[in-house]
Short mmCIF file of C-alpha atoms in Angstrom, two decimals:
data_model
loop_
_atom_site.label_atom_id
_atom_site.label_comp_id
_atom_site.label_asym_id
_atom_site.label_seq_id
_atom_site.Cartn_x
_atom_site.Cartn_y
_atom_site.Cartn_z
CA MET A 199 -0.23 0.20 0.03
CA LYS A 200 2.75 2.34 0.49
CA GLN A 201 4.64 1.41 -2.97
CA PHE A 202 1.14 2.63 -4.07
CA GLY A 203 0.74 5.42 -2.12
CA THR A 204 4.41 7.03 -3.20
CA ILE A 205 3.81 6.05 -6.63
CA LEU A 206 0.22 7.36 -6.82
CA LYS A 207 1.57 10.89 -5.31
CA PHE A 208 4.86 11.14 -7.81
CA GLU A 209 2.37 11.04 -11.09
CA LEU A 210 -0.07 13.06 -9.64
CA MET A 211 2.57 15.95 -8.51
CA ASN A 212 4.07 15.31 -12.39
CA TYR A 213 0.56 16.30 -13.70
CA PHE A 214 0.27 19.27 -11.54
CA ARG A 215 3.88 20.15 -12.55
CA ASN A 216 3.30 20.49 -16.29
CA LYS A 217 2.75 23.44 -17.50
CA VAL A 218 1.01 22.30 -20.57
CA PHE A 219 -2.00 20.99 -17.90
CA VAL A 220 -2.09 23.53 -15.68
CA GLY A 221 -2.06 26.32 -18.62
CA ILE A 222 -4.81 24.05 -20.72
CA THR A 223 -6.79 24.35 -17.11
CA ILE A 224 -6.40 28.15 -17.01
CA PHE A 225 -7.56 28.50 -20.11
CA LEU A 226 -10.93 26.61 -20.16
CA VAL A 227 -11.60 28.79 -17.14
CA VAL A 228 -11.16 31.41 -18.75
CA ALA A 229 -12.65 30.86 -21.77
CA LEU A 230 -15.84 29.81 -20.13
CA ALA A 231 -15.94 32.71 -17.82
CA ALA A 232 -15.97 34.79 -21.15
CA VAL A 233 -18.87 32.70 -22.26
CA MET A 234 -20.76 33.15 -19.39
CA PHE A 235 -20.43 36.75 -19.10
CA PHE A 236 -20.93 37.61 -22.22
CA PRO A 237 -24.30 38.55 -21.91
CA ARG A 238 -23.72 40.88 -19.75
CA ILE A 239 -20.96 42.45 -21.60
CA LEU A 240 -23.22 42.38 -24.59
CA ASP A 241 -25.49 44.38 -22.60
CA SER A 242 -22.64 47.00 -21.65
CA PHE A 243 -22.42 47.87 -25.25
CA ALA A 244 -26.20 48.03 -26.52
CA SER A 245 -27.84 51.00 -23.91
CA GLU A 246 -31.45 50.60 -23.30
CA ASP A 247 -31.88 54.03 -23.99
CA ASP A 248 -30.52 53.84 -27.70
CA PRO A 249 -33.19 53.40 -30.16
CA ALA A 250 -30.83 51.23 -32.82
CA THR A 251 -31.18 48.60 -29.99
CA THR A 252 -35.06 48.51 -30.02
CA GLU A 253 -35.87 49.09 -33.55
CA LYS A 254 -36.30 46.56 -36.33
CA THR A 255 -32.82 46.82 -38.63
CA ALA A 256 -33.83 43.91 -40.89
CA VAL A 257 -36.10 44.97 -43.73
CA MET A 258 -38.25 42.42 -45.57
CA LEU A 259 -40.00 43.61 -48.81
CA VAL A 260 -43.43 42.40 -49.66
CA LYS A 261 -44.74 42.98 -53.69
CA ALA A 262 -48.64 42.06 -54.23
CA GLU A 263 -50.59 41.66 -56.99
CA SER A 264 -53.25 44.49 -55.69
CA PRO A 265 -53.05 46.83 -52.70
CA GLU A 266 -55.54 44.77 -50.56
CA GLN A 267 -53.49 41.81 -50.92
CA ALA A 268 -50.46 43.96 -50.00
CA GLU A 269 -52.02 45.25 -46.94
CA LEU A 270 -53.41 41.65 -45.66
CA VAL A 271 -49.88 40.42 -46.25
CA VAL A 272 -48.04 42.70 -45.25
CA GLN A 273 -50.05 42.98 -41.50
CA SER A 274 -49.79 39.31 -41.06
CA PHE A 275 -46.08 39.31 -41.71
CA ASP A 276 -45.59 41.98 -39.60
CA ALA A 277 -47.08 40.06 -36.73
CA ALA A 278 -45.20 36.59 -37.54
CA PHE A 279 -41.72 38.01 -38.67
CA ALA A 280 -40.78 40.14 -35.20
CA ASP A 281 -37.06 40.26 -36.04
CA TYR A 282 -38.19 42.40 -39.63
CA ASP A 283 -39.33 45.36 -40.90
CA VAL A 284 -42.07 44.43 -43.20
CA GLN A 285 -42.72 46.69 -45.88
CA ASN A 286 -44.66 47.08 -48.84
CA THR A 287 -43.07 48.03 -52.20
CA GLU A 288 -44.54 48.53 -55.87
CA GLU A 289 -40.75 48.23 -57.02
CA SER A 290 -39.62 46.21 -60.27
CA LEU A 291 -38.02 42.74 -59.90
CA ALA A 292 -34.94 44.39 -60.55
CA LYS A 293 -34.82 47.26 -58.20
CA ILE A 294 -35.60 44.92 -55.64
CA GLU A 295 -32.82 42.32 -56.55
CA GLU A 296 -30.29 45.31 -56.48
CA LYS A 297 -31.52 46.44 -53.08
CA ILE A 298 -31.09 42.41 -51.71
CA THR A 299 -27.83 42.50 -53.42
CA SER A 300 -26.41 45.58 -52.02
CA GLY A 301 -27.41 45.18 -48.42
CA ALA A 302 -30.17 47.80 -47.71
CA VAL A 303 -32.85 45.27 -47.49
CA GLU A 304 -32.20 41.21 -46.42
CA CYS A 305 -35.17 39.07 -48.62
CA ALA A 306 -38.38 39.76 -50.27
CA PHE A 307 -41.73 37.84 -51.24
CA VAL A 308 -42.82 38.75 -54.70
CA MET A 309 -46.68 37.55 -54.40
CA THR A 310 -48.28 36.13 -57.56
CA GLY A 311 -51.41 35.39 -55.70
CA LEU A 312 -52.26 34.44 -51.81
CA THR A 313 -50.89 30.84 -52.31
CA SER A 314 -47.99 31.23 -54.14
CA TYR A 315 -45.03 33.85 -53.90
CA THR A 316 -40.95 33.77 -55.04
CA TYR A 317 -38.61 34.50 -52.30
CA TYR A 318 -35.83 36.51 -53.01
CA VAL A 319 -32.65 36.44 -50.85
CA ASN A 320 -29.02 37.00 -51.22
CA ASN A 321 -27.03 34.29 -49.28
CA LEU A 322 -29.33 31.69 -47.96
CA SER A 323 -28.39 30.76 -44.61
CA MET A 324 -29.14 27.20 -43.60
CA TYR A 325 -30.68 28.36 -40.36
CA ASP A 326 -33.36 30.38 -42.91
CA MET A 327 -37.06 29.53 -41.78
CA ASN A 328 -38.87 32.61 -43.25
CA THR A 329 -40.03 30.49 -46.11
CA GLU A 330 -41.84 28.03 -43.18
CA ILE A 331 -43.24 31.01 -41.17
CA ALA A 332 -44.69 32.96 -44.55
CA ASN A 333 -46.55 28.96 -45.57
CA GLU A 334 -47.85 28.95 -42.32
CA VAL A 335 -48.87 32.42 -42.19
CA LEU A 336 -50.23 32.77 -45.89
CA GLN A 337 -52.40 29.61 -45.36
CA ASN A 338 -54.00 31.49 -42.36
CA VAL A 339 -54.25 34.81 -44.59
CA TYR A 340 -56.38 32.37 -47.24
CA GLN A 341 -58.78 30.89 -45.28
CA MET A 342 -59.24 34.49 -43.67
CA SER A 343 -60.06 35.37 -46.97
CA ALA A 344 -62.03 32.40 -48.06
CA MET A 345 -64.23 33.15 -45.38
CA MET A 346 -64.94 36.79 -45.93
CA GLU A 347 -66.12 36.01 -48.98
CA THR A 348 -68.69 34.23 -47.90
CA GLY A 349 -69.83 37.01 -46.02
CA MET A 350 -68.15 36.91 -42.79
CA THR A 351 -66.49 39.43 -40.83
CA ALA A 352 -62.84 40.05 -40.74
CA GLU A 353 -63.47 39.69 -37.10
CA GLU A 354 -65.86 36.83 -37.21
CA ALA A 355 -62.73 35.08 -39.45
CA GLY A 356 -60.29 36.04 -37.42
CA GLU A 357 -61.85 34.09 -34.12
CA ILE A 358 -62.63 31.40 -35.89
CA LEU A 359 -58.66 31.10 -37.12
CA ALA A 360 -57.51 31.96 -33.65
CA VAL A 361 -59.35 29.58 -31.21
CA PRO A 362 -56.65 28.47 -28.98
CA ILE A 363 -55.61 24.60 -28.28
CA THR A 364 -55.03 23.46 -25.07
CA SER A 365 -53.20 20.40 -24.55
CA GLU A 366 -51.31 18.54 -21.70
CA ILE A 367 -48.56 16.07 -21.30
CA THR A 368 -48.29 13.46 -19.04
CA MET A 369 -44.83 12.36 -19.14
CA LEU A 370 -44.19 8.66 -17.46
CA GLY A 371 -40.57 8.32 -18.63
CA LYS A 372 -37.62 10.75 -19.16
CA ASP A 373 -38.08 14.09 -21.57
CA GLN A 374 -34.90 13.42 -23.81
CA MET A 375 -35.11 17.03 -25.35
CA GLU A 376 -34.60 18.18 -21.57
CA ASN A 377 -31.71 15.76 -20.93
CA TYR A 378 -30.18 15.90 -24.57
CA PHE A 379 -27.22 18.49 -23.79
CA TYR A 380 -26.03 17.64 -20.55
CA THR A 381 -26.28 13.88 -21.98
CA TYR A 382 -23.85 15.07 -24.90
CA ILE A 383 -21.79 16.75 -23.01
CA MET A 384 -20.94 14.36 -20.54
CA ILE A 385 -19.87 11.87 -23.68
CA PHE A 386 -17.71 14.16 -25.21
CA ALA A 387 -16.23 15.05 -21.99
CA LEU A 388 -15.56 11.08 -21.31
CA TYR A 389 -14.31 10.91 -25.16
CA MET A 390 -12.18 13.76 -24.53
CA VAL A 391 -10.85 13.14 -21.52
CA ILE A 392 -10.31 9.21 -22.34
CA LEU A 393 -8.45 9.79 -25.53
CA LEU A 394 -6.17 13.01 -24.19
CA TYR A 395 -5.64 11.07 -20.69
CA GLY A 396 -4.93 7.71 -22.13
CA GLN A 397 -2.67 8.93 -24.40
CA MET A 398 -0.27 10.28 -21.83
CA VAL A 399 -0.35 7.18 -19.63
CA ALA A 400 0.87 4.94 -22.51
CA THR A 401 3.03 7.82 -23.43
CA ASN A 402 4.68 7.94 -19.77
CA VAL A 403 4.71 4.02 -19.56
CA ALA A 404 6.81 4.03 -23.22
CA THR A 405 9.18 7.08 -21.85
CA GLU A 406 10.13 5.07 -18.49
CA LYS A 407 10.90 1.85 -20.78
CA SER A 408 12.63 3.71 -23.60
CA SER A 409 15.14 5.65 -20.67
CA ARG A 410 15.47 2.35 -18.96
CA ALA A 411 13.62 3.74 -15.56
CA MET A 412 10.95 0.63 -15.90
CA GLU A 413 13.79 -1.73 -14.74
CA VAL A 414 14.83 -0.04 -11.79
CA LEU A 415 10.93 0.65 -11.01
CA ILE A 416 9.80 -3.11 -11.74
CA THR A 417 12.33 -4.31 -9.13
CA SER A 418 11.29 -1.81 -6.46
CA ALA A 419 7.06 -2.03 -6.61
CA ARG A 420 5.10 -4.27 -7.18
CA PRO A 421 3.34 -4.16 -11.27
CA THR A 422 -0.13 -3.47 -9.70
CA ALA A 423 1.10 -0.99 -7.41
CA MET A 424 2.79 0.92 -10.46
CA MET A 425 0.06 0.62 -12.74
CA PHE A 426 -2.85 1.32 -10.42
CA GLY A 427 -0.81 4.00 -9.17
CA LYS A 428 -0.40 5.31 -12.53
CA VAL A 429 -3.73 5.24 -13.96
CA ILE A 430 -5.66 6.04 -10.72
CA ALA A 431 -3.20 9.48 -10.47
CA SER A 432 -4.22 10.32 -13.98
CA CYS A 433 -7.83 9.68 -13.41
CA LEU A 434 -8.00 12.07 -10.59
CA ALA A 435 -5.77 14.50 -12.65
CA GLY A 436 -8.48 14.43 -14.86
CA LEU A 437 -11.31 14.80 -12.34
CA ILE A 438 -9.46 17.42 -10.84
CA GLN A 439 -9.34 19.17 -14.54
CA LEU A 440 -12.98 18.70 -14.95
CA VAL A 441 -14.16 19.63 -11.76
CA ALA A 442 -12.17 23.49 -12.22
CA VAL A 443 -13.83 23.88 -15.59
CA PHE A 444 -17.30 22.96 -15.03
CA GLY A 445 -17.25 24.06 -11.29
CA SER A 446 -16.26 27.45 -12.67
CA ALA A 447 -18.85 26.93 -15.71
CA VAL A 448 -21.48 26.75 -12.94
CA PHE A 449 -20.29 29.44 -10.79
CA PHE A 450 -19.94 31.79 -13.62
CA TYR A 451 -23.58 30.83 -14.87
CA ASN A 452 -24.79 31.51 -11.24
CA LEU A 453 -23.27 34.78 -11.26
CA ASN A 454 -24.93 35.82 -14.20
CA LYS A 455 -28.21 33.69 -14.29
CA SER A 456 -30.65 36.51 -15.09
CA ALA A 457 -28.44 37.96 -17.93
CA TRP A 458 -29.04 34.42 -19.68
CA GLY A 459 -32.67 35.27 -19.07
CA GLU A 460 -35.37 32.16 -20.01
CA ASN A 461 -32.72 30.40 -22.41
CA ALA A 462 -33.81 26.80 -21.98
CA ILE A 463 -30.57 25.03 -23.64
CA ILE A 464 -28.38 26.56 -20.82
CA ALA A 465 -30.80 26.07 -18.05
CA SER A 466 -31.16 22.12 -18.75
CA ILE A 467 -27.29 21.93 -19.10
CA PHE A 468 -27.07 23.24 -15.39
CA ASP A 469 -29.79 21.79 -13.91
CA MET A 470 -28.76 17.98 -13.90
CA PRO A 471 -30.70 16.27 -11.65
CA LEU A 472 -28.17 14.65 -8.71
CA GLU A 473 -29.49 11.10 -9.54
CA LEU A 474 -27.89 11.57 -13.11
CA LEU A 475 -24.96 13.59 -11.92
CA VAL A 476 -23.99 10.71 -9.63
CA PHE A 477 -24.29 7.85 -12.56
CA MET A 478 -22.25 10.41 -14.51
CA LEU A 479 -19.79 10.11 -12.21
CA ILE A 480 -19.59 6.07 -11.74
CA PHE A 481 -19.76 5.19 -15.44
CA PHE A 482 -16.89 8.50 -15.94
CA ILE A 483 -14.83 6.88 -13.47
CA LEU A 484 -14.79 3.30 -14.33
CA GLY A 485 -14.96 3.99 -18.27
CA PHE A 486 -11.74 6.48 -17.43
CA PHE A 487 -10.30 3.47 -15.81
CA ILE A 488 -10.93 0.11 -17.92
CA TYR A 489 -9.44 2.36 -20.99
CA ALA A 490 -6.51 3.88 -18.97
CA PHE A 491 -5.47 0.48 -17.86
CA LEU A 492 -5.41 -0.63 -21.49
CA PHE A 493 -3.76 2.42 -22.72
CA GLY A 494 -1.00 1.82 -20.15
CA ALA A 495 -0.51 -1.90 -20.88
CA ILE A 496 -0.13 -0.88 -24.86
CA GLY A 497 2.52 1.62 -23.92
CA SER A 498 4.37 -0.84 -22.11
CA THR A 499 4.56 -3.38 -25.14
CA ALA A 500 5.73 -0.13 -27.33
CA SER A 501 9.31 -1.20 -28.21
CA LYS A 502 9.85 2.91 -29.03
CA LEU A 503 8.42 5.85 -28.10
CA GLU A 504 7.27 6.74 -31.90
CA ASP A 505 5.52 3.34 -31.98
CA ILE A 506 2.67 4.53 -29.32
CA ASN A 507 0.21 5.97 -31.93
CA THR A 508 0.07 3.17 -34.32
CA SER A 509 0.37 0.84 -31.00
CA VAL A 510 -2.95 2.53 -29.69
CA MET A 511 -4.51 3.00 -32.93
CA PRO A 512 -6.84 -0.13 -32.52
CA LEU A 513 -8.07 0.57 -29.37
CA THR A 514 -8.43 4.32 -30.21
CA PHE A 515 -11.07 2.87 -33.31
CA LEU A 516 -13.37 0.88 -31.10
CA PHE A 517 -13.30 3.71 -28.88
CA ILE A 518 -14.37 5.79 -31.49
CA ILE A 519 -16.73 3.44 -32.71
CA ALA A 520 -18.20 3.22 -29.48
CA PHE A 521 -18.75 6.93 -29.75
CA MET A 522 -20.28 7.10 -32.53
CA VAL A 523 -22.96 4.39 -31.55
CA VAL A 524 -24.03 6.18 -29.09
CA VAL A 525 -24.06 9.74 -30.63
CA PHE A 526 -26.31 8.48 -33.82
CA SER A 527 -28.41 6.79 -31.24
CA MET A 528 -28.98 10.22 -29.41
CA SER A 529 -29.43 11.90 -32.55
CA SER A 530 -32.35 9.42 -33.83
CA GLY A 531 -34.11 9.72 -30.49
CA ASP A 532 -33.97 6.31 -30.45
CA VAL A 533 -31.56 4.91 -26.76
CA ASP A 534 -33.26 1.76 -26.60
CA ASN A 535 -32.23 -0.10 -29.82
CA ILE A 536 -30.35 -3.21 -30.17
CA ALA A 537 -27.55 -2.17 -30.76
CA MET A 538 -27.68 0.50 -27.40
CA ILE A 539 -29.04 -2.51 -25.26
CA ILE A 540 -25.94 -4.36 -26.37
CA CYS A 541 -23.66 -1.96 -25.90
CA SER A 542 -24.83 -1.36 -22.12
CA TYR A 543 -23.20 -4.49 -21.14
CA VAL A 544 -20.04 -4.78 -23.09
CA PRO A 545 -17.66 -2.87 -20.74
CA PHE A 546 -16.03 -1.22 -23.39
CA THR A 547 -19.04 0.65 -24.49
CA SER A 548 -21.41 0.59 -21.26
CA PRO A 549 -19.88 4.14 -19.71
CA MET A 550 -21.38 5.65 -22.69
CA ALA A 551 -24.31 3.73 -23.82
CA MET A 552 -25.97 2.91 -20.25
CA PHE A 553 -25.44 6.08 -18.99
CA THR A 554 -26.99 7.66 -22.29
CA ARG A 555 -30.10 5.09 -21.62
CA ILE A 556 -30.08 6.36 -17.82
CA ALA A 557 -30.52 9.75 -19.08
CA MET A 558 -33.11 9.78 -21.73
CA SER A 559 -35.14 6.47 -21.48
CA THR A 560 -36.52 4.56 -18.54
CA VAL A 561 -33.82 1.64 -17.67
CA PRO A 562 -34.89 -1.43 -15.26
CA TRP A 563 -32.76 -1.18 -12.11
CA TYR A 564 -31.62 -4.49 -12.61
CA GLU A 565 -30.10 -3.74 -15.74
CA ILE A 566 -28.07 -0.89 -14.63
CA VAL A 567 -27.09 -3.02 -11.46
CA ILE A 568 -25.66 -5.48 -14.00
CA SER A 569 -24.02 -3.13 -16.28
CA ILE A 570 -22.31 -1.36 -13.19
CA ALA A 571 -21.28 -5.02 -11.99
CA ILE A 572 -19.60 -6.36 -15.10
CA LEU A 573 -17.59 -2.73 -15.68
CA VAL A 574 -16.72 -3.27 -12.43
CA ALA A 575 -15.39 -6.87 -12.50
CA SER A 576 -13.79 -5.55 -15.93
CA VAL A 577 -12.02 -2.45 -14.45
CA ILE A 578 -10.71 -5.07 -11.89
CA GLY A 579 -9.79 -8.09 -14.11
CA VAL A 580 -8.36 -5.52 -16.90
CA GLY A 581 -6.17 -3.74 -14.20
CA VAL A 582 -4.71 -6.95 -12.72
CA ILE A 583 -4.05 -8.41 -16.38
CA SER A 584 -2.23 -4.62 -17.41
CA ALA A 585 -0.10 -4.89 -14.43
CA LYS A 586 1.04 -8.17 -16.02
CA ILE A 587 1.67 -7.05 -19.43
CA TYR A 588 3.24 -3.66 -17.90
CA ARG A 589 5.58 -6.53 -15.62
CA VAL A 590 6.45 -8.60 -18.90
CA GLY A 591 6.77 -5.31 -21.20
CA VAL A 592 10.30 -4.73 -19.85
CA LEU A 593 11.64 -7.94 -21.35
CA LEU A 594 10.47 -6.65 -25.37
CA TYR A 595 13.25 -4.21 -25.70
CA GLY A 596 13.75 -3.58 -29.45
CA THR A 597 11.36 -6.63 -30.37
CA THR A 598 8.52 -5.89 -32.49
CA PRO A 599 5.68 -7.29 -29.54
CA LYS A 600 3.34 -10.19 -30.99
CA LEU A 601 0.05 -10.61 -28.84
CA GLY A 602 0.81 -14.65 -28.89
CA ALA A 603 3.86 -13.88 -27.00
CA ILE A 604 2.62 -11.33 -24.83
CA ILE A 605 -0.35 -14.15 -23.85
CA LYS A 606 2.30 -16.64 -23.15
CA ALA A 607 4.67 -14.00 -20.93
CA VAL A 608 1.04 -12.83 -19.33
CA ARG A 609 0.57 -16.80 -18.13
CA LYS A 610 3.67 -16.91 -16.99
CA ALA A 611 3.86 -13.50 -14.73
#
């Protein structure tokens, strides 16, 4: 136990003395502070008394076949497009196109009837929803016009079209949209931390081997103490960095909560239920351990430091495939598909797959227990095997490591 404590302390201090590690942590904290304070910074440049901040600056032109049609469409568009200054125009198409290309006007609707139009815009943004909004508005305008032709007044037609629809949602499971954002953040954070710190563990082990320091270490400390000390130190360093980054984000968000207003996305990220936070930590730590042990074992088998990237490539591909399965399932909205259910019990994929199912679906408690039990047993088993591989890795100087030779050496260890 003393050997383990000494190695853990030594490896952990190496991370804290690493200028890159400390610099990245400080940079991320400062960057998140800038993001969280952004609404206040933006408000400081925009005075409430400044009329430019309250007026609609984007101009939308409407050209209709008749003055009556133009008045009806402009009035409806003005209510639907809150961010635009909707104006009627009788100018030619050439003049309208010239104004759009010059930037004086953002877009224009040239009506050829109440149910048909041509939409003019300079650069069509991928987020441009103007035609979808216009289609819905014009459908209501056409219905109102048809009702008025039958003898109804504008008020009567408006009352019929404006009948409110009341509804209630009784949710028996999970709200996927509410949990989507922090689920994705956790999955992405696990992805980045495992690849980053796993690579660091493999590199540190390979560096010790290339400098012959491993030979001295392996004779003065047990392989299990060395391997577990290195991996747990790496995990603690990663957790401390994440706590510093996400903790500062929560702190800065609470300072600027009023400035963010009713932003549903930001609120959902920082309002994670305690139950999910606990599951996130469990799967995060166990998932990190199992991959860090594997990275460490692979690093000990590398004959040269330059071989690390090639050696860990299969493991990296395995993790990327698991990540893609989870992300695609989240995007489709079906997180209980066959692939996700299978991945929930496979140790290399369950940290992401099972947590995603817990966050975005209803999972029986016994499935969660089975998944965690398999993952814990796998972490212990992989840790012990990795320690043996680490021990026999000392003998692999200058030779190309082969799987059969490694298995044979591990059995003898």
